């Protein structure tokens, strides 16, 4: 049986070792090959100000990884999610100041729209592929009935041993 190993080894920060990459879907013998996906979730920019050169590094690193995974597993089998972090004390203060009559999430969307648009232009200028999905943090922090919110997902990752807490974070 194909266990998903395609020769790729990645550094695991939890074990502090280089490990063979085998996607989770390939570990499930009941999952049909056509339904298997490599899922890549990346924390994207916090859009309170324009990007600088340091913001480009993770964009380029994950673009290279995304392209490599698409090459190894096929374009249709890789899902890349890069969120837009639009929750931040500076953003909240500016949103409340600039749009006091709007609900906070609507005000945040207005404040962050121009910065997010500039970020997209900068990333495109670098030649990076767009992610498959790009949710905004304010839409997925907590309390979603479907359980697809950040707090629930992080708890699930920790419970399964696929993520860990470090220094209370």
Short mmCIF file of N, CA and C in Angstrom, two decimals:
data_model
loop_
_atom_site.label_atom_id
_atom_site.label_comp_id
_atom_site.label_asym_id
_atom_site.label_seq_id
_atom_site.Cartn_x
_atom_site.Cartn_y
_atom_site.Cartn_z
N UNK A 1 0.84 -1.19 0.00
CA UNK A 1 0.00 0.00 0.00
C UNK A 1 0.88 1.25 0.00
N UNK A 2 0.44 2.28 -0.73
CA UNK A 2 1.13 3.56 -0.81
C UNK A 2 0.94 4.30 0.51
N UNK A 3 2.04 4.54 1.24
CA UNK A 3 1.94 5.23 2.53
C UNK A 3 2.14 6.73 2.41
N UNK A 4 2.28 7.25 1.18
CA UNK A 4 2.39 8.68 0.95
C UNK A 4 3.79 9.23 0.96
N UNK A 5 4.78 8.42 1.28
CA UNK A 5 6.15 8.92 1.31
C UNK A 5 6.65 9.12 -0.11
N UNK A 6 7.13 10.34 -0.41
CA UNK A 6 7.63 10.66 -1.75
C UNK A 6 9.08 11.14 -1.70
N UNK A 7 9.80 10.77 -0.61
CA UNK A 7 11.19 11.16 -0.49
C UNK A 7 11.42 12.48 0.24
N UNK A 8 10.37 13.14 0.65
CA UNK A 8 10.49 14.43 1.32
C UNK A 8 10.69 14.24 2.82
N UNK A 9 11.71 14.90 3.34
CA UNK A 9 11.95 14.91 4.78
C UNK A 9 11.88 16.35 5.25
N UNK A 10 11.22 16.55 6.39
CA UNK A 10 11.04 17.89 6.95
C UNK A 10 11.50 17.92 8.40
N UNK A 11 11.90 19.08 8.86
CA UNK A 11 12.31 19.27 10.25
C UNK A 11 11.07 19.35 11.12
N UNK A 12 10.99 18.51 12.14
CA UNK A 12 9.89 18.51 13.09
C UNK A 12 10.35 19.29 14.33
N UNK A 13 9.73 20.45 14.57
CA UNK A 13 10.17 21.28 15.70
C UNK A 13 9.84 20.65 17.04
N UNK A 14 8.84 19.77 17.07
CA UNK A 14 8.48 19.13 18.33
C UNK A 14 9.52 18.08 18.73
N UNK A 15 9.91 17.22 17.78
CA UNK A 15 10.88 16.17 18.09
C UNK A 15 12.32 16.62 17.85
N UNK A 16 12.48 17.75 17.19
CA UNK A 16 13.80 18.30 16.84
C UNK A 16 14.62 17.32 16.00
N UNK A 17 13.91 16.68 15.08
CA UNK A 17 14.58 15.75 14.15
C UNK A 17 14.01 15.94 12.76
N UNK A 18 14.78 15.49 11.76
CA UNK A 18 14.29 15.47 10.39
C UNK A 18 13.52 14.17 10.21
N UNK A 19 12.28 14.28 9.71
CA UNK A 19 11.41 13.10 9.59
C UNK A 19 10.85 12.98 8.18
N UNK A 20 10.57 11.74 7.80
CA UNK A 20 9.94 11.48 6.51
C UNK A 20 8.52 12.02 6.55
N UNK A 21 8.15 12.73 5.49
CA UNK A 21 6.80 13.32 5.41
C UNK A 21 5.83 12.32 4.80
N UNK A 22 4.83 11.97 5.60
CA UNK A 22 3.73 11.11 5.15
C UNK A 22 2.43 11.82 5.52
N UNK A 23 1.66 12.28 4.53
CA UNK A 23 0.43 13.01 4.83
C UNK A 23 -0.57 12.16 5.61
N UNK A 24 -1.34 12.83 6.43
CA UNK A 24 -2.32 12.14 7.27
C UNK A 24 -3.30 11.30 6.46
N UNK A 25 -3.76 11.80 5.33
CA UNK A 25 -4.74 11.04 4.53
C UNK A 25 -4.20 9.72 4.05
N UNK A 26 -2.89 9.62 3.87
CA UNK A 26 -2.30 8.36 3.39
C UNK A 26 -2.21 7.34 4.53
N UNK A 27 -2.39 7.79 5.75
CA UNK A 27 -2.35 6.87 6.90
C UNK A 27 -3.69 6.18 7.12
N UNK A 28 -4.72 6.64 6.42
CA UNK A 28 -6.07 6.10 6.58
C UNK A 28 -6.36 5.14 5.43
N UNK A 29 -6.29 3.82 5.68
CA UNK A 29 -6.50 2.86 4.59
C UNK A 29 -7.91 2.90 4.01
N UNK A 30 -8.86 3.45 4.74
CA UNK A 30 -10.23 3.53 4.25
C UNK A 30 -10.44 4.69 3.28
N UNK A 31 -9.51 5.63 3.25
CA UNK A 31 -9.66 6.81 2.38
C UNK A 31 -9.25 6.44 0.96
N UNK A 32 -10.16 6.67 0.02
CA UNK A 32 -9.88 6.38 -1.38
C UNK A 32 -8.75 7.27 -1.88
N UNK A 33 -7.93 6.73 -2.76
CA UNK A 33 -6.78 7.48 -3.26
C UNK A 33 -7.19 8.82 -3.88
N UNK A 34 -8.29 8.84 -4.60
CA UNK A 34 -8.75 10.07 -5.25
C UNK A 34 -9.16 11.14 -4.24
N UNK A 35 -9.50 10.72 -3.02
CA UNK A 35 -9.95 11.66 -1.99
C UNK A 35 -8.83 12.12 -1.05
N UNK A 36 -7.64 11.61 -1.24
CA UNK A 36 -6.53 11.97 -0.35
C UNK A 36 -6.03 13.38 -0.66
N UNK A 37 -5.76 14.12 0.40
CA UNK A 37 -5.27 15.49 0.28
C UNK A 37 -4.10 15.72 1.22
N UNK A 38 -3.18 16.54 0.78
CA UNK A 38 -2.15 17.10 1.65
C UNK A 38 -2.70 18.47 2.01
N UNK A 39 -2.81 18.73 3.30
CA UNK A 39 -3.37 20.00 3.75
C UNK A 39 -2.29 20.82 4.43
N UNK A 40 -2.10 22.04 3.94
CA UNK A 40 -1.08 22.95 4.44
C UNK A 40 -1.79 24.19 4.97
N UNK A 41 -1.68 24.43 6.28
CA UNK A 41 -2.28 25.63 6.89
C UNK A 41 -1.15 26.51 7.39
N UNK A 42 -1.14 27.76 6.94
CA UNK A 42 -0.07 28.69 7.26
C UNK A 42 -0.67 29.97 7.84
N UNK A 43 -0.07 30.44 8.91
CA UNK A 43 -0.46 31.73 9.45
C UNK A 43 0.03 32.80 8.49
N UNK A 44 -0.90 33.58 8.00
CA UNK A 44 -0.57 34.64 7.06
C UNK A 44 -0.27 35.95 7.76
N UNK A 45 -0.38 37.04 7.02
CA UNK A 45 0.01 38.34 7.57
C UNK A 45 -1.01 38.88 8.58
N UNK A 46 -0.52 39.68 9.49
CA UNK A 46 -1.38 40.50 10.33
C UNK A 46 -1.42 41.84 9.63
N UNK A 47 -2.59 42.19 9.11
CA UNK A 47 -2.71 43.31 8.18
C UNK A 47 -3.03 44.63 8.89
N UNK A 48 -2.08 45.06 9.70
CA UNK A 48 -2.23 46.36 10.36
C UNK A 48 -1.33 47.40 9.71
N UNK A 49 -0.40 46.96 8.87
CA UNK A 49 0.50 47.88 8.21
C UNK A 49 1.03 47.20 6.95
N UNK A 50 1.72 47.95 6.13
CA UNK A 50 2.24 47.39 4.90
C UNK A 50 3.37 46.40 5.17
N UNK A 51 3.54 45.45 4.26
CA UNK A 51 4.55 44.40 4.41
C UNK A 51 5.95 44.98 4.25
N UNK A 52 6.92 44.33 4.90
CA UNK A 52 8.32 44.68 4.74
C UNK A 52 9.06 43.41 4.32
N UNK A 53 10.34 43.52 4.09
CA UNK A 53 11.12 42.40 3.54
C UNK A 53 11.04 41.17 4.44
N UNK A 54 10.97 41.35 5.76
CA UNK A 54 10.87 40.22 6.66
C UNK A 54 9.57 39.45 6.50
N UNK A 55 8.51 40.14 6.06
CA UNK A 55 7.23 39.47 5.82
C UNK A 55 7.28 38.59 4.57
N UNK A 56 8.24 38.86 3.69
CA UNK A 56 8.33 38.09 2.44
C UNK A 56 8.89 36.69 2.67
N UNK A 57 9.76 36.53 3.67
CA UNK A 57 10.41 35.23 3.88
C UNK A 57 9.40 34.09 4.03
N UNK A 58 8.43 34.17 4.97
CA UNK A 58 7.51 33.03 5.08
C UNK A 58 6.66 32.83 3.83
N UNK A 59 6.33 33.90 3.15
CA UNK A 59 5.54 33.77 1.92
C UNK A 59 6.32 32.95 0.90
N UNK A 60 7.59 33.25 0.74
CA UNK A 60 8.42 32.55 -0.24
C UNK A 60 8.67 31.11 0.20
N UNK A 61 8.98 30.91 1.48
CA UNK A 61 9.24 29.56 1.99
C UNK A 61 8.03 28.65 1.76
N UNK A 62 6.84 29.14 2.12
CA UNK A 62 5.66 28.30 1.97
C UNK A 62 5.22 28.17 0.52
N UNK A 63 5.53 29.15 -0.31
CA UNK A 63 5.27 29.01 -1.74
C UNK A 63 6.12 27.88 -2.31
N UNK A 64 7.38 27.82 -1.92
CA UNK A 64 8.25 26.74 -2.40
C UNK A 64 7.73 25.38 -1.91
N UNK A 65 7.33 25.30 -0.64
CA UNK A 65 6.79 24.05 -0.11
C UNK A 65 5.50 23.66 -0.84
N UNK A 66 4.61 24.62 -1.05
CA UNK A 66 3.36 24.37 -1.77
C UNK A 66 3.63 23.82 -3.17
N UNK A 67 4.56 24.43 -3.88
CA UNK A 67 4.89 23.96 -5.23
C UNK A 67 5.49 22.55 -5.19
N UNK A 68 6.35 22.30 -4.20
CA UNK A 68 6.95 20.98 -4.07
C UNK A 68 5.89 19.92 -3.78
N UNK A 69 4.98 20.22 -2.86
CA UNK A 69 3.92 19.26 -2.54
C UNK A 69 3.02 19.01 -3.75
N UNK A 70 2.71 20.05 -4.51
CA UNK A 70 1.90 19.87 -5.73
C UNK A 70 2.64 18.99 -6.73
N UNK A 71 3.95 19.16 -6.82
CA UNK A 71 4.76 18.33 -7.72
C UNK A 71 4.74 16.87 -7.27
N UNK A 72 4.89 16.65 -5.96
CA UNK A 72 4.96 15.28 -5.44
C UNK A 72 3.62 14.56 -5.40
N UNK A 73 2.54 15.29 -5.09
CA UNK A 73 1.24 14.65 -4.86
C UNK A 73 0.20 15.00 -5.91
N UNK A 74 0.47 15.97 -6.76
CA UNK A 74 -0.47 16.40 -7.78
C UNK A 74 -1.23 17.65 -7.34
N UNK A 75 -1.43 18.56 -8.27
CA UNK A 75 -2.08 19.84 -7.97
C UNK A 75 -3.43 19.66 -7.27
N UNK A 76 -4.21 18.69 -7.71
CA UNK A 76 -5.56 18.49 -7.17
C UNK A 76 -5.56 17.85 -5.79
N UNK A 77 -4.40 17.46 -5.29
CA UNK A 77 -4.33 16.77 -4.00
C UNK A 77 -3.69 17.61 -2.90
N UNK A 78 -3.45 18.89 -3.17
CA UNK A 78 -2.84 19.77 -2.17
C UNK A 78 -3.76 20.96 -1.93
N UNK A 79 -4.09 21.18 -0.67
CA UNK A 79 -4.89 22.33 -0.27
C UNK A 79 -4.02 23.21 0.62
N UNK A 80 -3.86 24.46 0.19
CA UNK A 80 -3.02 25.42 0.89
C UNK A 80 -3.92 26.54 1.44
N UNK A 81 -3.93 26.67 2.75
CA UNK A 81 -4.72 27.72 3.40
C UNK A 81 -3.75 28.67 4.10
N UNK A 82 -3.88 29.94 3.78
CA UNK A 82 -3.08 30.98 4.43
C UNK A 82 -4.07 32.03 4.94
N UNK A 83 -4.15 32.15 6.26
CA UNK A 83 -5.14 33.07 6.80
C UNK A 83 -4.66 34.52 6.75
N UNK A 84 -5.61 35.41 6.86
CA UNK A 84 -5.33 36.84 7.05
C UNK A 84 -5.66 37.12 8.51
N UNK A 85 -4.66 37.52 9.28
CA UNK A 85 -4.89 37.83 10.69
C UNK A 85 -5.34 39.28 10.78
N UNK A 86 -6.62 39.44 11.04
CA UNK A 86 -7.19 40.77 11.14
C UNK A 86 -7.75 41.01 12.54
N UNK A 87 -7.11 40.40 13.52
CA UNK A 87 -7.42 40.60 14.93
C UNK A 87 -6.12 41.04 15.60
N UNK A 88 -6.10 42.23 16.09
CA UNK A 88 -4.88 42.78 16.69
C UNK A 88 -5.31 44.02 17.48
N UNK A 89 -4.65 44.28 18.59
CA UNK A 89 -5.01 45.44 19.41
C UNK A 89 -4.94 46.74 18.62
N UNK A 90 -3.90 46.90 17.79
CA UNK A 90 -3.76 48.12 17.00
C UNK A 90 -4.89 48.25 15.99
N UNK A 91 -5.24 47.14 15.36
CA UNK A 91 -6.34 47.15 14.40
C UNK A 91 -7.65 47.49 15.11
N UNK A 92 -7.88 46.85 16.25
CA UNK A 92 -9.12 47.10 16.99
C UNK A 92 -9.25 48.56 17.40
N UNK A 93 -8.17 49.14 17.89
CA UNK A 93 -8.22 50.54 18.33
C UNK A 93 -8.49 51.46 17.14
N UNK A 94 -7.83 51.20 16.04
CA UNK A 94 -8.04 52.04 14.85
C UNK A 94 -9.45 51.87 14.31
N UNK A 95 -9.95 50.63 14.30
CA UNK A 95 -11.30 50.38 13.80
C UNK A 95 -12.34 51.10 14.66
N UNK A 96 -12.16 51.02 15.97
CA UNK A 96 -13.10 51.70 16.88
C UNK A 96 -13.02 53.22 16.70
N UNK A 97 -11.83 53.73 16.49
CA UNK A 97 -11.65 55.18 16.30
C UNK A 97 -12.23 55.65 14.97
N UNK A 98 -11.93 54.92 13.88
CA UNK A 98 -12.32 55.35 12.54
C UNK A 98 -13.77 55.03 12.18
N UNK A 99 -14.32 53.98 12.77
CA UNK A 99 -15.68 53.54 12.44
C UNK A 99 -16.48 53.22 13.69
N UNK A 100 -16.72 54.19 14.56
CA UNK A 100 -17.38 53.93 15.85
C UNK A 100 -18.81 53.44 15.74
N UNK A 101 -19.47 53.67 14.60
CA UNK A 101 -20.88 53.28 14.46
C UNK A 101 -21.07 51.89 13.86
N UNK A 102 -19.97 51.25 13.45
CA UNK A 102 -20.07 49.91 12.86
C UNK A 102 -19.80 48.84 13.90
N UNK A 103 -20.37 47.64 13.71
CA UNK A 103 -19.94 46.50 14.55
C UNK A 103 -18.43 46.30 14.36
N UNK A 104 -17.76 45.87 15.41
CA UNK A 104 -16.29 45.79 15.38
C UNK A 104 -15.75 45.01 14.19
N UNK A 105 -16.33 43.84 13.88
CA UNK A 105 -15.80 43.05 12.77
C UNK A 105 -15.93 43.77 11.43
N UNK A 106 -17.02 44.51 11.25
CA UNK A 106 -17.17 45.28 10.01
C UNK A 106 -16.15 46.41 9.96
N UNK A 107 -15.92 47.07 11.09
CA UNK A 107 -14.93 48.15 11.14
C UNK A 107 -13.53 47.61 10.87
N UNK A 108 -13.22 46.45 11.44
CA UNK A 108 -11.92 45.81 11.21
C UNK A 108 -11.75 45.50 9.73
N UNK A 109 -12.80 44.99 9.09
CA UNK A 109 -12.73 44.67 7.66
C UNK A 109 -12.40 45.91 6.84
N UNK A 110 -12.99 47.04 7.19
CA UNK A 110 -12.71 48.28 6.47
C UNK A 110 -11.27 48.73 6.68
N UNK A 111 -10.80 48.66 7.92
CA UNK A 111 -9.44 49.09 8.23
C UNK A 111 -8.42 48.20 7.53
N UNK A 112 -8.64 46.91 7.50
CA UNK A 112 -7.64 45.96 6.98
C UNK A 112 -7.72 45.74 5.47
N UNK A 113 -8.78 46.19 4.82
CA UNK A 113 -8.95 45.91 3.40
C UNK A 113 -7.80 46.45 2.55
N UNK A 114 -7.45 47.71 2.74
CA UNK A 114 -6.38 48.31 1.92
C UNK A 114 -5.04 47.62 2.16
N UNK A 115 -4.75 47.30 3.41
CA UNK A 115 -3.49 46.64 3.72
C UNK A 115 -3.45 45.24 3.12
N UNK A 116 -4.55 44.52 3.20
CA UNK A 116 -4.61 43.17 2.62
C UNK A 116 -4.45 43.23 1.10
N UNK A 117 -5.07 44.22 0.47
CA UNK A 117 -4.93 44.36 -0.98
C UNK A 117 -3.49 44.64 -1.37
N UNK A 118 -2.80 45.48 -0.62
CA UNK A 118 -1.40 45.77 -0.90
C UNK A 118 -0.54 44.52 -0.69
N UNK A 119 -0.85 43.76 0.36
CA UNK A 119 -0.13 42.51 0.62
C UNK A 119 -0.27 41.56 -0.57
N UNK A 120 -1.49 41.42 -1.10
CA UNK A 120 -1.71 40.54 -2.25
C UNK A 120 -0.91 41.02 -3.46
N UNK A 121 -0.86 42.32 -3.67
CA UNK A 121 -0.08 42.86 -4.79
C UNK A 121 1.41 42.57 -4.59
N UNK A 122 1.89 42.72 -3.36
CA UNK A 122 3.31 42.44 -3.07
C UNK A 122 3.63 40.97 -3.29
N UNK A 123 2.78 40.08 -2.83
CA UNK A 123 3.00 38.64 -2.97
C UNK A 123 2.97 38.24 -4.44
N UNK A 124 2.05 38.83 -5.20
CA UNK A 124 1.98 38.55 -6.63
C UNK A 124 3.25 39.03 -7.33
N UNK A 125 3.77 40.19 -6.90
CA UNK A 125 4.99 40.72 -7.50
C UNK A 125 6.18 39.80 -7.24
N UNK A 126 6.14 39.06 -6.14
CA UNK A 126 7.20 38.08 -5.83
C UNK A 126 7.06 36.81 -6.67
N UNK A 127 5.92 36.66 -7.35
CA UNK A 127 5.68 35.49 -8.19
C UNK A 127 5.14 34.29 -7.43
N UNK A 128 4.62 34.51 -6.24
CA UNK A 128 4.10 33.41 -5.42
C UNK A 128 2.68 33.04 -5.86
N UNK A 129 2.39 31.75 -5.76
CA UNK A 129 1.05 31.27 -6.08
C UNK A 129 0.07 31.69 -4.98
N UNK A 130 -1.17 31.99 -5.35
CA UNK A 130 -2.16 32.27 -4.31
C UNK A 130 -2.53 30.98 -3.59
N UNK A 131 -2.93 31.09 -2.33
CA UNK A 131 -3.36 29.88 -1.62
C UNK A 131 -4.71 29.40 -2.16
N UNK A 132 -5.05 28.18 -1.83
CA UNK A 132 -6.35 27.63 -2.22
C UNK A 132 -7.48 28.37 -1.52
N UNK A 133 -7.27 28.69 -0.26
CA UNK A 133 -8.24 29.43 0.56
C UNK A 133 -7.49 30.46 1.39
N UNK A 134 -8.15 31.58 1.66
CA UNK A 134 -7.53 32.61 2.48
C UNK A 134 -8.57 33.23 3.42
N UNK A 135 -8.90 32.51 4.48
CA UNK A 135 -9.90 33.03 5.43
C UNK A 135 -9.35 34.16 6.29
N UNK A 136 -10.24 35.00 6.74
CA UNK A 136 -9.88 36.05 7.69
C UNK A 136 -10.10 35.50 9.10
N UNK A 137 -9.19 35.82 9.98
CA UNK A 137 -9.25 35.31 11.36
C UNK A 137 -10.56 35.65 12.05
N UNK A 138 -11.07 36.86 11.81
CA UNK A 138 -12.30 37.28 12.51
C UNK A 138 -13.48 36.37 12.19
N UNK A 139 -13.42 35.65 11.09
CA UNK A 139 -14.51 34.76 10.71
C UNK A 139 -14.38 33.37 11.34
N UNK A 140 -13.22 33.08 11.96
CA UNK A 140 -12.96 31.71 12.40
C UNK A 140 -12.28 31.59 13.76
N UNK A 141 -12.43 32.56 14.64
CA UNK A 141 -11.73 32.48 15.92
C UNK A 141 -12.33 31.40 16.80
N UNK A 142 -13.59 31.51 17.11
CA UNK A 142 -14.22 30.54 18.03
C UNK A 142 -15.73 30.54 17.83
N UNK A 143 -16.35 29.47 18.33
CA UNK A 143 -17.81 29.42 18.41
C UNK A 143 -18.56 29.03 17.16
N UNK A 144 -17.90 28.51 16.15
CA UNK A 144 -18.62 28.09 14.94
C UNK A 144 -19.32 26.76 15.22
N UNK A 145 -20.55 26.66 14.79
CA UNK A 145 -21.34 25.45 15.03
C UNK A 145 -20.72 24.22 14.37
N UNK A 146 -20.02 24.41 13.24
CA UNK A 146 -19.42 23.27 12.55
C UNK A 146 -18.09 22.84 13.16
N UNK A 147 -17.63 23.56 14.20
CA UNK A 147 -16.36 23.21 14.84
C UNK A 147 -15.14 23.63 14.07
N UNK A 148 -15.34 24.31 12.94
CA UNK A 148 -14.21 24.76 12.13
C UNK A 148 -13.80 26.18 12.54
N UNK A 149 -13.36 26.28 13.78
CA UNK A 149 -12.81 27.53 14.26
C UNK A 149 -11.43 27.26 14.82
N UNK A 150 -10.64 28.32 14.96
CA UNK A 150 -9.24 28.15 15.35
C UNK A 150 -9.07 27.50 16.71
N UNK A 151 -9.85 27.90 17.67
CA UNK A 151 -9.71 27.34 19.01
C UNK A 151 -9.99 25.84 19.00
N UNK A 152 -11.07 25.42 18.33
CA UNK A 152 -11.40 23.98 18.26
C UNK A 152 -10.35 23.20 17.49
N UNK A 153 -9.89 23.76 16.38
CA UNK A 153 -8.89 23.05 15.56
C UNK A 153 -7.56 22.90 16.30
N UNK A 154 -7.15 23.94 16.99
CA UNK A 154 -5.90 23.86 17.74
C UNK A 154 -6.01 22.83 18.84
N UNK A 155 -7.13 22.80 19.53
CA UNK A 155 -7.34 21.82 20.59
C UNK A 155 -7.28 20.40 20.00
N UNK A 156 -7.89 20.18 18.84
CA UNK A 156 -7.87 18.87 18.19
C UNK A 156 -6.43 18.48 17.82
N UNK A 157 -5.66 19.43 17.25
CA UNK A 157 -4.28 19.14 16.89
C UNK A 157 -3.46 18.76 18.11
N UNK A 158 -3.64 19.48 19.20
CA UNK A 158 -2.91 19.17 20.44
C UNK A 158 -3.34 17.81 20.98
N UNK A 159 -4.66 17.55 21.01
CA UNK A 159 -5.17 16.28 21.52
C UNK A 159 -4.65 15.08 20.72
N UNK A 160 -4.43 15.26 19.42
CA UNK A 160 -3.94 14.18 18.57
C UNK A 160 -2.42 14.08 18.57
N UNK A 161 -1.76 14.99 19.26
CA UNK A 161 -0.31 14.98 19.30
C UNK A 161 0.37 15.58 18.09
N UNK A 162 -0.39 16.32 17.26
CA UNK A 162 0.17 16.94 16.05
C UNK A 162 0.58 18.39 16.26
N UNK A 163 0.35 18.91 17.45
CA UNK A 163 0.78 20.25 17.82
C UNK A 163 1.08 20.22 19.31
N UNK A 164 1.69 21.28 19.79
CA UNK A 164 2.07 21.30 21.20
C UNK A 164 2.08 22.72 21.72
N UNK A 165 1.96 22.85 23.02
CA UNK A 165 2.07 24.14 23.67
C UNK A 165 3.53 24.39 24.00
N UNK A 166 3.93 25.64 23.88
CA UNK A 166 5.28 26.05 24.26
C UNK A 166 5.17 27.37 25.01
N UNK A 167 5.66 27.39 26.22
CA UNK A 167 5.61 28.61 27.04
C UNK A 167 4.19 29.16 27.17
N UNK A 168 3.22 28.29 27.32
CA UNK A 168 1.83 28.70 27.51
C UNK A 168 1.12 29.13 26.24
N UNK A 169 1.74 28.99 25.11
CA UNK A 169 1.14 29.39 23.83
C UNK A 169 0.81 28.16 23.03
#
